[in-house]
PDB file of C-alpha atoms in Angstrom:
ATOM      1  CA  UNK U 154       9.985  17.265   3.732  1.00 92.00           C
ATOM      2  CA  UNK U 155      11.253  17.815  -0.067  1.00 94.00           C
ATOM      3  CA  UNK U 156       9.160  16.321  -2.480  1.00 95.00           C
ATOM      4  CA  UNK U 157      11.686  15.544  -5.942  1.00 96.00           C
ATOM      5  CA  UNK U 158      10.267  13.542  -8.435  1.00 96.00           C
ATOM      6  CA  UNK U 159       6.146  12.614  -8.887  1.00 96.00           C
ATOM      7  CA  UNK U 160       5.591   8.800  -9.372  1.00 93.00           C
ATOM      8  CA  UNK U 161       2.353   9.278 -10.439  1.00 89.00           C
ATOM      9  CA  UNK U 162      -1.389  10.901 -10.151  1.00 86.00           C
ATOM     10  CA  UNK U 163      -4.650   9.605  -9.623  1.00 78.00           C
ATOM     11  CA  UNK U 164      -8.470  10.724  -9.284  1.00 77.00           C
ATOM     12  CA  UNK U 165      -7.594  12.146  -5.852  1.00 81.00           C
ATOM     13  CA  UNK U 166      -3.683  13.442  -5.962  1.00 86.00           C
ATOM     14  CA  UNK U 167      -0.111  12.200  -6.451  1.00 92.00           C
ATOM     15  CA  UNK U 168       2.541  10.303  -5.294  1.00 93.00           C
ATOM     16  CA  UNK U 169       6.177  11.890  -5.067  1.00 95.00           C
ATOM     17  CA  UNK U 170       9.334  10.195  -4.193  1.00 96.00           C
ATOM     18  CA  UNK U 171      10.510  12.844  -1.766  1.00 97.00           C
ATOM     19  CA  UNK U 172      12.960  13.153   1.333  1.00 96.00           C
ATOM     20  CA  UNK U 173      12.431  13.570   4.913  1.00 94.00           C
ATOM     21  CA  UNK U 174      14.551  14.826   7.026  1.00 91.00           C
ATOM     22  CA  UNK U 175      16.859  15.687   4.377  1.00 87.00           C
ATOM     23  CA  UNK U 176      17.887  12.249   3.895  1.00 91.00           C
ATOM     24  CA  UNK U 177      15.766   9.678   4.347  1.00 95.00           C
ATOM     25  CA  UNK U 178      14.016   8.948   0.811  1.00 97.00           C
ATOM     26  CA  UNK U 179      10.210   8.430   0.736  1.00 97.00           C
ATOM     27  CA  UNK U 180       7.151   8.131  -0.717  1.00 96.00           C
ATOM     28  CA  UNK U 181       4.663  11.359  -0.310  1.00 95.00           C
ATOM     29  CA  UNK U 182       0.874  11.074  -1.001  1.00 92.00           C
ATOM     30  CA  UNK U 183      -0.707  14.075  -2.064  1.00 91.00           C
ATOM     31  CA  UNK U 184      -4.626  15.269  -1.789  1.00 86.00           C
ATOM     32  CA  UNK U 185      -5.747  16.993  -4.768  1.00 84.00           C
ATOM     33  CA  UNK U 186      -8.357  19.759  -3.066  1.00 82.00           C
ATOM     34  CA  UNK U 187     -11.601  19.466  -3.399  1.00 82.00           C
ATOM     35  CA  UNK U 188     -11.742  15.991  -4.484  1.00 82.00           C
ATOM     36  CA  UNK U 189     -12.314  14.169  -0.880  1.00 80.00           C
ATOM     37  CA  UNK U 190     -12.577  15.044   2.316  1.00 82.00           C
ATOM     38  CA  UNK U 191      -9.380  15.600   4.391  1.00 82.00           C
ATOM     39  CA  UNK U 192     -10.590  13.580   7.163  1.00 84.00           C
ATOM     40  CA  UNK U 193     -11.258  10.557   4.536  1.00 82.00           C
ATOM     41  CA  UNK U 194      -7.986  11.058   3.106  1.00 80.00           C
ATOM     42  CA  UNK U 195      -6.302  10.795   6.794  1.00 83.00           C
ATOM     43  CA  UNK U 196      -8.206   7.497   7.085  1.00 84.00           C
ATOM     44  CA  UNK U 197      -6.166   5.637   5.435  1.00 80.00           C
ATOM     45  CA  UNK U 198      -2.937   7.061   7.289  1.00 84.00           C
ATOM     46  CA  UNK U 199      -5.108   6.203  10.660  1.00 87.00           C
ATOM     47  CA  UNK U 200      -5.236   2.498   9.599  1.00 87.00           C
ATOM     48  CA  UNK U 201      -1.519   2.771   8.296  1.00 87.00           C
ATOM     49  CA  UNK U 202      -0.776   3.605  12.230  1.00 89.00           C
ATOM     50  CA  UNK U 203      -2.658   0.619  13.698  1.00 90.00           C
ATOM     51  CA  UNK U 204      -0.469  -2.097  10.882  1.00 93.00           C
ATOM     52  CA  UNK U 205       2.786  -2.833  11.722  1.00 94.00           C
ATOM     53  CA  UNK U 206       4.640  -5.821   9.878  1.00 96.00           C
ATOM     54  CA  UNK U 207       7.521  -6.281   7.612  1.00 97.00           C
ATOM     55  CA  UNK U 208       5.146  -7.086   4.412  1.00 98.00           C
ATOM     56  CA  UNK U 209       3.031  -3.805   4.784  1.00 97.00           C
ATOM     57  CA  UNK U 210       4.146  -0.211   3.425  1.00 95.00           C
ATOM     58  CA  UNK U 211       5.270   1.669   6.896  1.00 94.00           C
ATOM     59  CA  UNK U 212       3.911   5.155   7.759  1.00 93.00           C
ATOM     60  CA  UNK U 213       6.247   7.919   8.588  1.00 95.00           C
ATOM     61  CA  UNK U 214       4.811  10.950   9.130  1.00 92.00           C
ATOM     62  CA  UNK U 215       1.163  12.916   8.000  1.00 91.00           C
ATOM     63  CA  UNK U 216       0.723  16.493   7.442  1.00 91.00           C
ATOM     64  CA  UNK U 217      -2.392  16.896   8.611  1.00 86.00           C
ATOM     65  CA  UNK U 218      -2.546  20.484   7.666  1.00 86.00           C
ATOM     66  CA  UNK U 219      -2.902  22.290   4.074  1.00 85.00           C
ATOM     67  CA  UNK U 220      -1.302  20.594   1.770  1.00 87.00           C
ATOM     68  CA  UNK U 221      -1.936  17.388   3.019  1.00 87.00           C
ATOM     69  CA  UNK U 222       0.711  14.612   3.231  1.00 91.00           C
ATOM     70  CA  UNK U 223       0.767  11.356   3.755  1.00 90.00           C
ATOM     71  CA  UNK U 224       4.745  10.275   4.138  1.00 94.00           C
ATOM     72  CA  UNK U 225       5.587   6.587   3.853  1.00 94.00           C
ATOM     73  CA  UNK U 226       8.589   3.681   3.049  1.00 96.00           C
ATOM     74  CA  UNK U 227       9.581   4.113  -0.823  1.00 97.00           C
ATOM     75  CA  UNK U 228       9.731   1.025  -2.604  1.00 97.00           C
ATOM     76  CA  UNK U 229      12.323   1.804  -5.278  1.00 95.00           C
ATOM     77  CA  UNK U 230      10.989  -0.610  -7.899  1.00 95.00           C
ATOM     78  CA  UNK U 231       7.632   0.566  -8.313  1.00 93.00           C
ATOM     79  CA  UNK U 232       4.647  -1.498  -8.603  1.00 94.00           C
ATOM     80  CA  UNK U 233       4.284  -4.852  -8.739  1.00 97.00           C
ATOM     81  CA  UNK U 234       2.260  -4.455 -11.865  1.00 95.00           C
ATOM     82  CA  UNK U 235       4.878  -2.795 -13.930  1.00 94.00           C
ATOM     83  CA  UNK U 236       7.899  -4.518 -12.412  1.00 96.00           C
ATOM     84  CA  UNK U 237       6.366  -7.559 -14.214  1.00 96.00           C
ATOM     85  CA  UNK U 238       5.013  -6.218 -17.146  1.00 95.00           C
ATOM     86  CA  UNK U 239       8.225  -3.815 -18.009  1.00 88.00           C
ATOM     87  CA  UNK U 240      10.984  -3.858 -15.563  1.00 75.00           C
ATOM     88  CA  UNK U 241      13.401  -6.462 -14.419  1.00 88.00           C
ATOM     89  CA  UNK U 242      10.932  -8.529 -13.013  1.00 92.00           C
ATOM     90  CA  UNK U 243      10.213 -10.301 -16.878  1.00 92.00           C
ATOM     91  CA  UNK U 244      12.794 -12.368 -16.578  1.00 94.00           C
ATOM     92  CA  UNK U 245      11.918 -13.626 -12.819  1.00 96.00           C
ATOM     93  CA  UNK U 246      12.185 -17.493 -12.596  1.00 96.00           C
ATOM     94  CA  UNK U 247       9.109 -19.352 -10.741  1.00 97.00           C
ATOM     95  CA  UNK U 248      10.866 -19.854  -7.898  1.00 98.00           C
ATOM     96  CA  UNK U 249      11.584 -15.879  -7.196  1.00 97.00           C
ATOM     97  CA  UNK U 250       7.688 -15.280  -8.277  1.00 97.00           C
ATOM     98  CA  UNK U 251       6.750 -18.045  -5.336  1.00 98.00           C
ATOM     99  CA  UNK U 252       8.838 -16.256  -2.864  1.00 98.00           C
ATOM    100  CA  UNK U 253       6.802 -13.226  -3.825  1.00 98.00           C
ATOM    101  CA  UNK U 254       3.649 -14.396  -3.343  1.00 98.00           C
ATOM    102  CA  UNK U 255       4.415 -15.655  -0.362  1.00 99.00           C
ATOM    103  CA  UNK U 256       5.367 -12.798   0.728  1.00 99.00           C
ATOM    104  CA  UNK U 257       2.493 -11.220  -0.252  1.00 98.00           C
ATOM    105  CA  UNK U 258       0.159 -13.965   1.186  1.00 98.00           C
ATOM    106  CA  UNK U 259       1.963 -13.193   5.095  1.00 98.00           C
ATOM    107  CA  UNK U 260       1.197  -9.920   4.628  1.00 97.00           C
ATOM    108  CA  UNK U 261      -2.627 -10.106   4.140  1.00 96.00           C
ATOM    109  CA  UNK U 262      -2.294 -12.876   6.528  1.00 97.00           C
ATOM    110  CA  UNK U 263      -1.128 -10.129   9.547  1.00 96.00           C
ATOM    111  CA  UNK U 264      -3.901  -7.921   8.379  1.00 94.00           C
ATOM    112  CA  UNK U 265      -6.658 -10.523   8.796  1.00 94.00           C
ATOM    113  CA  UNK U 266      -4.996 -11.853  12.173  1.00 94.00           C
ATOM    114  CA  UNK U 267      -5.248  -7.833  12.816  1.00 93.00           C
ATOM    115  CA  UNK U 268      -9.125  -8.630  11.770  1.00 91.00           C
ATOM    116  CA  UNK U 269      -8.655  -5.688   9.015  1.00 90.00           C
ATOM    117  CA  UNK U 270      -9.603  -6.326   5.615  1.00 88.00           C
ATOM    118  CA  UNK U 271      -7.435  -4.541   2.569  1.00 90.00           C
ATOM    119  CA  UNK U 272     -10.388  -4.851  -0.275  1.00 84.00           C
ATOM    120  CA  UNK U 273      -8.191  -3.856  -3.059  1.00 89.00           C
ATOM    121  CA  UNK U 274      -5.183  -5.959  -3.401  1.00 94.00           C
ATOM    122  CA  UNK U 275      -3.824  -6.246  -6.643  1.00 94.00           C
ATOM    123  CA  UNK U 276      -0.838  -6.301  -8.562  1.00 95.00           C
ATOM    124  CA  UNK U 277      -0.997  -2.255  -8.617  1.00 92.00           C
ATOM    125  CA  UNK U 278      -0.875  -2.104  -4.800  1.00 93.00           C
ATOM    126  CA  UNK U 279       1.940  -4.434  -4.052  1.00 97.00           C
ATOM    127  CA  UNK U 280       5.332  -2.144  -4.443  1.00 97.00           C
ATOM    128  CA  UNK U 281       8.367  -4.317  -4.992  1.00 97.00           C
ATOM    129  CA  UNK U 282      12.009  -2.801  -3.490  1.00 97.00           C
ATOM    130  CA  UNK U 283      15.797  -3.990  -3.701  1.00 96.00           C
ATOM    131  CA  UNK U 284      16.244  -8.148  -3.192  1.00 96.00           C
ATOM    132  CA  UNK U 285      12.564  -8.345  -4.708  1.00 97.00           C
ATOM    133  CA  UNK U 286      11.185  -7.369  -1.384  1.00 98.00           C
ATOM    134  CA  UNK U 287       7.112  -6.795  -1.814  1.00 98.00           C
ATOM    135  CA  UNK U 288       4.975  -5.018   0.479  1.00 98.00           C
ATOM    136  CA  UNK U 289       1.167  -4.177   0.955  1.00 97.00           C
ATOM    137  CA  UNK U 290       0.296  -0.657  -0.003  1.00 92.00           C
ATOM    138  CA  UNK U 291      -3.042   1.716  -0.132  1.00 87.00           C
ATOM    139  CA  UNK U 292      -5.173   1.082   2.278  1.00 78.00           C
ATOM    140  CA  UNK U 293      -7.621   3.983   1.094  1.00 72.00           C
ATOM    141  CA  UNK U 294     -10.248   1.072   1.124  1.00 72.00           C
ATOM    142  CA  UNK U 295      -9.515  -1.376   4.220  1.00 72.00           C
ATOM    143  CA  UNK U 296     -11.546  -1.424   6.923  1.00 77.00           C
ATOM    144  CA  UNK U 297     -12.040  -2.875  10.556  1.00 79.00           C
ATOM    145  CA  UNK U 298     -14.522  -5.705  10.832  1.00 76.00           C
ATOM    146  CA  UNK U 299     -15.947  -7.197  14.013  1.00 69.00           C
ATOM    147  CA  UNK U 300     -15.762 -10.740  14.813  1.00 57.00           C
ATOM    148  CA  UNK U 301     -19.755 -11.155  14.880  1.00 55.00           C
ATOM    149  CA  UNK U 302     -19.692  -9.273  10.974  1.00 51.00           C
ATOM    150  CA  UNK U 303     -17.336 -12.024   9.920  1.00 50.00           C
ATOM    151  CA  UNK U 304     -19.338 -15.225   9.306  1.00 47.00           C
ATOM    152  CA  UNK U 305     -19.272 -17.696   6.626  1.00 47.00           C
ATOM    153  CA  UNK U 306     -22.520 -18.686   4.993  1.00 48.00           C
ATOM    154  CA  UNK U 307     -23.618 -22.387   3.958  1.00 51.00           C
ATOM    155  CA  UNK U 308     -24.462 -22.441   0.165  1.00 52.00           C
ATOM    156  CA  UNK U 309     -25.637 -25.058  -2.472  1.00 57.00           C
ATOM    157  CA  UNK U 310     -23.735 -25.539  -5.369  1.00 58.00           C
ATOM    158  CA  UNK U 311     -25.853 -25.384  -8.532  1.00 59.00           C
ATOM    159  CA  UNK U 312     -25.010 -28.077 -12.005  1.00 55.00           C
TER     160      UNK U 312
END
C-alpha cells in the first residue's frame, strides 16, 4: 500500500489517493491519533463490508493496526460538490444531472432495502468517476435500524 497524493484532511485524518498492490489506484483513509477511537474509526469499514452495490464506494482492504487504514474504490473526479461547483460538471445538461440523481437515489435505495440508514448524504459524500459515474461514500455515521425502530408517526398539519 503506497499512499501518493492527499485529497484532503478533516477533524479526524486524511484521505490519500494511493496504490495497492502496486497497481491498483485507491482511495486511503487515514486516522489522525488521538482524535477517535480506533474501534469507532473501523466502524465505518465494518458497515462498508456488509454494503455491496454498484452505487456505493467498495471496500478493499483495512489496516487494522497502527497507522490505521481504511483502503477503498477511488473516484477520480472528486466530490460531487466540487465537480459541480468547479470542475467539468458546470456545464452538465439536465438530462446528465437526472441520470445522476438517479443514480444516487438506487443507491440509498439498496441501503434502506439493506434496512441501513446513511444520515449524512450530501453533495460532499457522493464521489463522481469517469462516464459521470456517482457513488455513496462515508458511512462514518450510518447505522443499522430494526424493523420495530422504523415506524412512521401520524401528525396534524398546523395553518
Amino acid at each position: 500500500l503506497q499512499l501518493i497524493k492527499r485529497l484532503g484532511n478533516g477533524q479526524f485524518g486524511e484521505v490519500w489517493m494511493g496504490t495497492w498492490n502496486g497497481n491498483t489506484k485507491v482511495a486511503i483513509k487515514t486516522l489522525k491519533p488521538g482524535t477517535m477511537s480506533p474501534e469507532s474509526f473501523l466502524e465505518e469499514a465494518q458497515i462498508m463490508k456488509k454494503l455491496k452495490h454498484d452505487k456505493l464506494v467498495q471496500l478493499y482492504a483495512v489496516v487494522s493496526e497502527e497507522p490505521i487504514y481504511i483502503v477503498t474504490e477511488y473516484m477520480g473526479k472528486g466530490s460531487l460538490l466540487d465537480f459541480l461547483k468547479d470542475g467539468e460538471g458546470r456545464a452538465l445538461k439536465l438530462p446528465n444531472l437526472v441520470d445522476m440523481a438517479a443514480q444516487v437515489a438506487a443507491g440509498m435505495a439498496y441501503i434502506e432495502r439493506m434496512n441501513y440508514i446513511h444520515r449524512d448524504l450530501r453533495s460532499a459524500n457522493i464521489l463522481v468517476g469517469n462516464g459521470l459515474i456517482c457513488k455513496i461514500a462515508d458511512f462514518g455515521l450510518a447505522r443499522l435500524i430494526e424493523d420495530n425502530e422504523y415506524t412512521a408517526r401520524q401528525g396534524r398539519m398546523r395553518g
